[in-house]
Amino acid sequence: MGVTGRPSAAAVLLAGAVACCAALAVAAQTQQQQQRKHVRISGNAGDVLEDNPVGKLKVFVYEMPRKYNQYLLEKDNRCLYHMFAAEIFMHQFLLASAVRTMDPEEADWFYTPVYTTCDLTQQGFPLPFRAPRMMRSAVQYIAATWPYWNRTEGADHFFLAPHDFGACFHYQEERAIERGILPVLRRATLVQTFGQRNHVCMQEGSITIPPYANPQKMQAHLISPGTPRSIFAYFRGLFYDMGNDPEGGYYARGARASVWENFKDNPLFDMSTEHPSTYYEDMQRAIFCLCPLGWAPWSPRLVEAVVFGCIPVIIADDIVLPFADAIPWDQISVFVPEADVPRLDSILASVPPEDVLRKQRLLASPAMKQAVLFHQPAQPRDAFDQVLNGLARKLPHREGVFLRPGQKVIDWNAGQYDDLKPW
């Protein structure tokens, strides 16, 4: 209470949010009793989540020397479990997929299986100086072995690039921007976790995918869907990168530091740098899950929030979200500009209860959860199918894909000096 006897603004906000939590819990339980069907997602986005890509495209998978994929996996299988693992599982999926063709003459798309995120440091991070050399070597190999690359210089080829900044192949944004997208890939379609509008590392026509999060591991932590969501806003992760940016002004563009400094003592916010064993269970007890940018704008936290029905609070200006032409992110998330982080409590508390309930119902859709997961083995309409649907929607290829005899577009000698070294 203030000196006048009136409650403070913070107290009013807290009381309102607590009342909102209680009301939402009651309303959610009532809905579960009265309505077992999921709400249909409206609009163009969402309607295509259940599209079947089979029959809409054919993909030829290049057979590459083992040094580009299997040898790296056998040498260090940690890359099967990290957030970049989609490039491995996409290869395994395509080998058995009904869209695969053994006749390259009838292919709509060509895929080169290269495991650039399997060449790891001792700490388990992809080596940024090895990845571009490896990818360039792989492109040289397919160009010298088959005629298909040369007739388009890669315009009917797609590559998985699940690095922090995609085919710029670096985890630090400044270095990634300095390098730019690997020149030999600039006509190809990049399937990458990185997505940000008006960014050097995001080229037109790219398909943004979710990072890999282990579906079986999350399935093992599911709790009763009737469990009340008693946590208002939840976050576990770094606020500062003390090793690389101790002041917090560069890491996450200062957004995570701002979250911590403004709300570390706010009882509405359950936040910590610790990662408890109940992390997944806690997300299922939360209404809002904070998904701020880190070094890059994306993280597995977004996938986890969707799977566990926790409304993602996306704090990453200009982010391009996974499968944005299929998943209606505006209907299931709350977007907060980085500059507005100091008002995060009032922004979330002002979301109308009926909007919260609608977002939760949409998040409960099995199709929504399926679309962000790379299942092993693959399941209908999961993230693998969404990648294929994205490729199918780019067909027929645009005019100018096939080059005239003797026409060259790509400069094989372009790029940073170190990237031109043999791999």
XYZ file of C-alpha atoms in Angstrom:
423
model
C 0.000 0.000 0.000
C 1.160 3.556 -0.703
C 1.231 6.317 1.869
C -2.247 7.428 0.771
C -3.715 4.036 1.570
C -4.161 3.195 -2.106
C -2.589 0.043 -3.508
C 0.505 0.567 -5.635
C 0.447 -0.025 -9.394
C 2.578 -3.141 -8.904
C 0.130 -4.512 -6.338
C -2.811 -3.861 -8.619
C -0.998 -5.585 -11.470
C -0.123 -8.575 -9.303
C -3.657 -8.892 -7.995
C -5.065 -8.704 -11.496
C -2.660 -11.294 -12.829
C -3.347 -13.676 -9.923
C -7.077 -13.278 -10.467
C -6.517 -13.878 -14.168
C -4.608 -17.104 -13.451
C -7.416 -18.354 -11.215
C -10.113 -17.436 -13.708
C -8.230 -19.060 -16.563
C -7.712 -22.254 -14.590
C -11.445 -22.525 -13.858
C -12.378 -21.664 -17.430
C -9.906 -24.174 -18.837
C -11.235 -26.983 -16.666
C -14.808 -26.115 -17.680
C -13.863 -26.183 -21.342
C -12.172 -29.559 -20.976
C -15.339 -30.964 -19.460
C -17.691 -29.444 -22.014
C -15.607 -29.503 -25.185
C -13.170 -32.201 -26.211
C -12.742 -31.052 -29.819
C -9.957 -28.682 -30.808
C -10.650 -25.321 -32.391
C -10.085 -25.193 -36.123
C -7.282 -22.855 -37.044
C -8.597 -20.043 -39.213
C -7.019 -18.390 -42.240
C -4.573 -19.668 -44.828
C -1.891 -20.357 -42.238
C -2.877 -23.459 -40.327
C -5.113 -24.834 -43.065
C -2.055 -26.296 -44.791
C -0.545 -27.985 -41.723
C -2.192 -31.268 -42.650
C -1.221 -31.168 -46.335
C 0.335 -34.383 -47.625
C 3.437 -33.633 -49.728
C 3.506 -37.063 -51.394
C 2.727 -36.718 -55.075
C 3.549 -33.003 -55.123
C 7.313 -33.228 -55.593
C 10.163 -35.642 -56.230
C 13.551 -35.391 -54.542
C 16.818 -36.929 -55.689
C 19.277 -37.610 -52.867
C 22.920 -37.448 -53.904
C 25.060 -40.363 -52.749
C 28.016 -38.673 -51.119
C 31.336 -40.075 -49.896
C 31.058 -41.044 -46.238
C 33.478 -38.324 -45.165
C 30.695 -35.759 -45.663
C 28.194 -37.456 -43.371
C 28.393 -40.956 -41.900
C 32.061 -40.818 -40.972
C 31.512 -37.593 -39.043
C 28.563 -39.125 -37.204
C 30.533 -42.253 -36.298
C 33.414 -40.093 -35.107
C 31.239 -37.981 -32.776
C 27.596 -38.935 -32.291
C 26.875 -35.949 -30.029
C 25.426 -34.244 -33.086
C 22.472 -36.651 -32.914
C 21.312 -34.960 -29.731
C 21.979 -31.246 -30.134
C 19.581 -28.611 -31.489
C 21.219 -28.689 -34.935
C 20.421 -32.378 -35.548
C 17.745 -31.749 -38.195
C 20.359 -32.035 -40.942
C 21.052 -35.660 -39.948
C 17.441 -36.687 -39.460
C 16.347 -35.014 -42.704
C 18.815 -37.209 -44.568
C 17.570 -40.359 -42.859
C 13.969 -39.350 -43.535
C 14.497 -38.664 -47.241
C 16.235 -41.989 -47.845
C 12.988 -43.778 -46.956
C 10.505 -41.128 -48.068
C 7.857 -41.690 -50.732
C 8.956 -38.428 -52.391
C 12.412 -39.814 -53.124
C 13.166 -40.671 -56.721
C 16.077 -42.774 -57.935
C 15.881 -41.105 -61.357
C 17.473 -37.647 -61.228
C 15.952 -36.766 -64.604
C 12.486 -36.643 -63.038
C 13.509 -34.829 -59.843
C 12.066 -31.462 -58.873
C 14.658 -30.970 -56.160
C 18.158 -32.246 -55.401
C 19.431 -32.776 -51.864
C 23.064 -32.999 -50.748
C 23.501 -34.724 -47.348
C 26.337 -32.899 -45.604
C 26.646 -32.994 -41.803
C 28.317 -29.632 -41.220
C 27.186 -29.522 -37.576
C 28.847 -32.860 -36.758
C 32.385 -31.440 -36.816
C 32.405 -30.357 -33.171
C 34.610 -28.632 -30.642
C 35.310 -30.304 -27.305
C 32.426 -28.270 -25.874
C 30.070 -29.686 -28.506
C 29.702 -26.655 -30.797
C 30.084 -26.849 -34.612
C 33.461 -25.596 -35.818
C 32.721 -22.353 -37.685
C 35.835 -22.455 -39.868
C 35.376 -26.081 -40.993
C 31.689 -25.929 -42.004
C 32.032 -23.590 -45.032
C 35.019 -25.551 -46.341
C 33.112 -28.798 -45.989
C 30.018 -27.431 -47.747
C 32.063 -25.897 -50.553
C 33.907 -29.193 -51.027
C 30.588 -31.062 -51.209
C 29.237 -28.693 -53.859
C 32.434 -29.095 -55.874
C 31.976 -32.860 -55.670
C 28.389 -32.933 -56.948
C 29.223 -30.393 -59.660
C 32.067 -32.603 -60.886
C 30.158 -35.907 -60.562
C 26.653 -35.136 -61.909
C 25.389 -32.647 -64.509
C 22.440 -31.355 -62.483
C 24.150 -28.700 -60.399
C 25.793 -27.133 -63.429
C 22.571 -26.644 -65.379
C 21.112 -24.417 -62.617
C 24.128 -23.665 -60.376
C 22.070 -24.961 -57.487
C 18.759 -23.186 -58.077
C 16.861 -26.498 -57.925
C 18.930 -27.780 -54.974
C 18.232 -27.424 -51.259
C 20.629 -27.638 -48.340
C 20.109 -27.992 -44.597
C 21.921 -25.214 -42.710
C 20.789 -25.400 -39.063
C 23.608 -23.196 -37.722
C 23.053 -20.173 -35.487
C 23.131 -17.871 -38.503
C 22.350 -20.378 -41.233
C 24.696 -20.605 -44.203
C 26.830 -17.762 -42.839
C 28.284 -20.570 -40.686
C 29.219 -18.734 -37.504
C 27.747 -18.466 -34.013
C 28.748 -14.810 -33.555
C 26.589 -12.395 -35.516
C 29.367 -9.945 -36.371
C 31.515 -12.735 -37.827
C 28.525 -14.240 -39.596
C 27.666 -10.920 -41.238
C 31.301 -10.415 -42.214
C 31.352 -13.826 -43.921
C 27.892 -13.663 -45.463
C 26.142 -16.626 -47.047
C 28.603 -19.018 -48.650
C 28.786 -17.799 -52.286
C 28.303 -21.250 -53.846
C 24.922 -21.541 -52.061
C 23.442 -18.231 -53.140
C 21.187 -19.740 -55.814
C 20.132 -22.706 -53.682
C 17.168 -22.959 -51.315
C 18.424 -22.924 -47.738
C 16.495 -24.860 -45.113
C 17.688 -23.274 -41.889
C 16.788 -22.570 -38.294
C 17.925 -18.946 -38.584
C 15.285 -16.493 -39.719
C 15.426 -12.707 -39.512
C 14.062 -10.166 -41.933
C 16.493 -7.841 -43.719
C 19.537 -9.805 -42.561
C 22.646 -10.715 -44.545
C 22.297 -14.357 -43.504
C 18.683 -14.707 -44.666
C 18.307 -14.963 -48.415
C 15.025 -14.805 -50.290
C 13.254 -18.126 -50.681
C 14.773 -19.770 -47.602
C 12.626 -22.144 -45.549
C 12.839 -21.519 -41.810
C 12.528 -24.664 -39.707
C 12.303 -25.334 -35.957
C 15.430 -26.477 -34.144
C 15.598 -30.093 -33.117
C 14.094 -30.944 -29.737
C 13.872 -34.607 -28.770
C 10.197 -35.682 -29.068
C 10.627 -38.834 -26.990
C 12.244 -36.916 -24.159
C 9.388 -34.411 -24.056
C 6.783 -37.159 -24.290
C 8.265 -38.760 -21.183
C 7.612 -35.575 -19.176
C 3.970 -35.006 -20.069
C 1.689 -34.379 -17.101
C -2.105 -34.443 -16.824
C -3.675 -31.933 -19.258
C -6.000 -30.873 -16.461
C -3.115 -29.573 -14.310
C -3.771 -25.896 -13.428
C -1.432 -23.356 -14.983
C -0.440 -21.579 -11.776
C 2.767 -19.956 -13.089
C 2.148 -16.654 -14.866
C 5.436 -16.236 -16.798
C 8.269 -18.772 -16.951
C 11.873 -18.701 -18.142
C 15.002 -20.750 -17.602
C 18.230 -19.757 -19.307
C 21.025 -17.207 -19.479
C 20.455 -13.510 -18.936
C 24.114 -12.597 -19.422
C 26.893 -14.365 -21.303
C 29.612 -13.598 -18.797
C 32.357 -15.108 -20.920
C 31.649 -13.176 -24.114
C 29.542 -10.198 -22.991
C 29.640 -9.640 -19.217
C 27.856 -6.253 -19.410
C 24.848 -7.756 -21.210
C 24.552 -5.033 -23.812
C 25.476 -7.147 -26.832
C 24.220 -10.605 -25.905
C 20.544 -10.852 -26.904
C 20.813 -7.159 -27.834
C 20.335 -6.488 -24.125
C 16.820 -7.979 -24.054
C 17.581 -10.810 -21.644
C 19.489 -8.504 -19.314
C 16.480 -6.175 -19.360
C 14.117 -9.031 -18.493
C 16.244 -9.928 -15.487
C 16.867 -6.423 -14.194
C 13.215 -5.419 -14.488
C 11.502 -8.563 -13.224
C 13.920 -10.610 -11.102
C 11.953 -9.619 -7.976
C 8.511 -9.687 -9.576
C 6.443 -12.582 -8.165
C 4.638 -12.953 -11.494
C 7.872 -14.117 -13.118
C 9.358 -17.525 -12.370
C 12.874 -17.060 -13.740
C 16.299 -18.514 -13.102
C 19.539 -19.460 -14.827
C 19.239 -22.933 -13.328
C 17.723 -25.710 -15.418
C 15.739 -27.890 -12.981
C 14.801 -31.521 -13.542
C 11.161 -30.347 -13.555
C 11.769 -27.905 -16.426
C 9.318 -29.576 -18.815
C 6.719 -30.070 -16.093
C 7.039 -26.410 -15.082
C 6.364 -25.272 -18.660
C 3.118 -27.240 -18.550
C 2.122 -25.318 -15.413
C 2.832 -21.913 -16.961
C 0.565 -19.610 -18.939
C 3.332 -17.688 -20.712
C 6.807 -18.959 -21.625
C 9.371 -16.301 -22.465
C 11.223 -16.926 -25.738
C 13.767 -14.097 -26.000
C 16.558 -14.058 -28.542
C 20.035 -15.101 -27.465
C 23.061 -14.811 -29.728
C 20.653 -15.763 -32.513
C 16.897 -15.076 -32.558
C 15.872 -18.752 -32.354
C 16.141 -21.515 -29.745
C 14.516 -24.895 -28.888
C 12.541 -23.029 -26.198
C 9.974 -22.075 -28.852
C 9.389 -25.725 -29.799
C 9.111 -26.737 -26.152
C 6.553 -24.004 -25.461
C 4.347 -25.146 -28.356
C 4.563 -28.812 -27.403
C 3.674 -28.073 -23.767
C 0.873 -25.638 -24.560
C 2.600 -22.655 -22.966
C 1.940 -19.434 -24.887
C 5.254 -18.342 -26.441
C 6.225 -14.756 -25.657
C 8.488 -13.944 -28.576
C 11.040 -11.218 -27.891
C 13.120 -11.036 -31.063
C 12.577 -8.141 -33.450
C 12.206 -9.086 -37.132
C 12.316 -12.824 -36.431
C 11.119 -15.144 -39.208
C 9.446 -18.041 -37.436
C 9.436 -21.708 -38.530
C 6.978 -22.608 -41.291
C 5.435 -19.141 -41.019
C 3.296 -19.809 -44.102
C 1.676 -22.756 -42.314
C 1.795 -22.124 -38.553
C -0.351 -19.128 -37.450
C 2.155 -17.741 -34.972
C 0.164 -14.542 -34.490
C -2.745 -16.620 -33.177
C -0.751 -18.727 -30.708
C 1.924 -16.312 -29.462
C 2.453 -12.897 -27.927
C 5.007 -10.668 -29.652
C 6.850 -8.099 -27.551
C 9.284 -5.638 -29.177
C 12.713 -5.671 -27.563
C 12.349 -1.987 -26.640
C 9.152 -2.782 -24.693
C 10.688 -5.385 -22.383
C 10.515 -3.011 -19.361
C 6.709 -3.107 -19.765
C 6.555 -6.898 -20.153
C 4.523 -7.422 -16.971
C 1.783 -4.996 -17.968
C 1.769 -6.249 -21.572
C 1.160 -9.849 -20.506
C -1.306 -8.939 -17.764
C -3.359 -6.959 -20.281
C -3.888 -9.900 -22.648
C -7.656 -10.559 -22.385
C -8.535 -13.907 -20.732
C -10.566 -14.942 -23.782
C -7.474 -14.403 -25.989
C -5.367 -16.478 -23.609
C -7.900 -19.317 -23.715
C -8.099 -19.205 -27.503
C -4.329 -19.373 -27.838
C -4.241 -22.309 -25.429
C -6.919 -24.161 -27.387
C -5.002 -23.667 -30.616
C -1.782 -24.816 -28.968
C -3.623 -27.960 -27.853
C -4.117 -28.906 -31.509
C -2.149 -32.091 -32.274
C -1.393 -30.690 -35.745
C 0.320 -27.676 -34.179
C 2.576 -29.777 -31.993
C 3.307 -32.256 -34.762
C 4.455 -29.540 -37.141
C 7.398 -28.445 -34.964
C 8.793 -31.914 -34.216
C 11.246 -34.068 -36.149
C 9.942 -37.463 -35.052
C 12.045 -40.626 -35.117
C 10.676 -42.406 -37.054
C 8.839 -39.737 -39.010
C 5.110 -39.276 -38.498
C 2.518 -37.820 -40.882
C 2.464 -34.005 -41.008
C 5.463 -33.578 -38.729
C 8.308 -31.128 -39.392
C 9.714 -33.326 -42.173
C 6.438 -33.082 -44.077
C 6.327 -29.335 -43.456
C 9.761 -28.966 -45.091
C 8.544 -30.931 -48.100
C 5.347 -28.878 -48.258
C 7.459 -25.735 -48.253
C 9.512 -27.065 -51.164
C 6.368 -28.149 -53.025
C 4.890 -24.667 -52.696
C 7.940 -23.285 -54.510
C 7.114 -25.352 -57.608
C 7.148 -24.931 -60.523
C 10.573 -23.374 -60.470
C 10.663 -19.725 -61.422
C 11.862 -18.471 -64.773
C 15.623 -18.253 -64.968
C 16.371 -21.326 -62.860
C 17.872 -23.183 -65.821
C 20.908 -21.441 -67.264
C 21.724 -20.995 -70.920
C 24.609 -23.090 -72.290
C 27.857 -21.549 -71.124
C 26.120 -19.127 -68.733
C 27.784 -18.731 -65.326
C 26.410 -16.868 -62.331
C 28.383 -18.096 -59.321
C 31.987 -17.034 -58.797
C 33.757 -20.051 -57.350
C 36.633 -17.867 -56.174
C 34.411 -15.526 -54.141
C 34.381 -15.647 -50.355
C 36.772 -15.302 -47.472
C 40.313 -16.522 -48.017
C 40.149 -19.116 -45.237
C 36.880 -20.524 -46.603
C 38.560 -21.268 -49.948
C 41.095 -23.595 -48.339
C 40.661 -27.332 -49.036
C 38.625 -29.365 -46.583
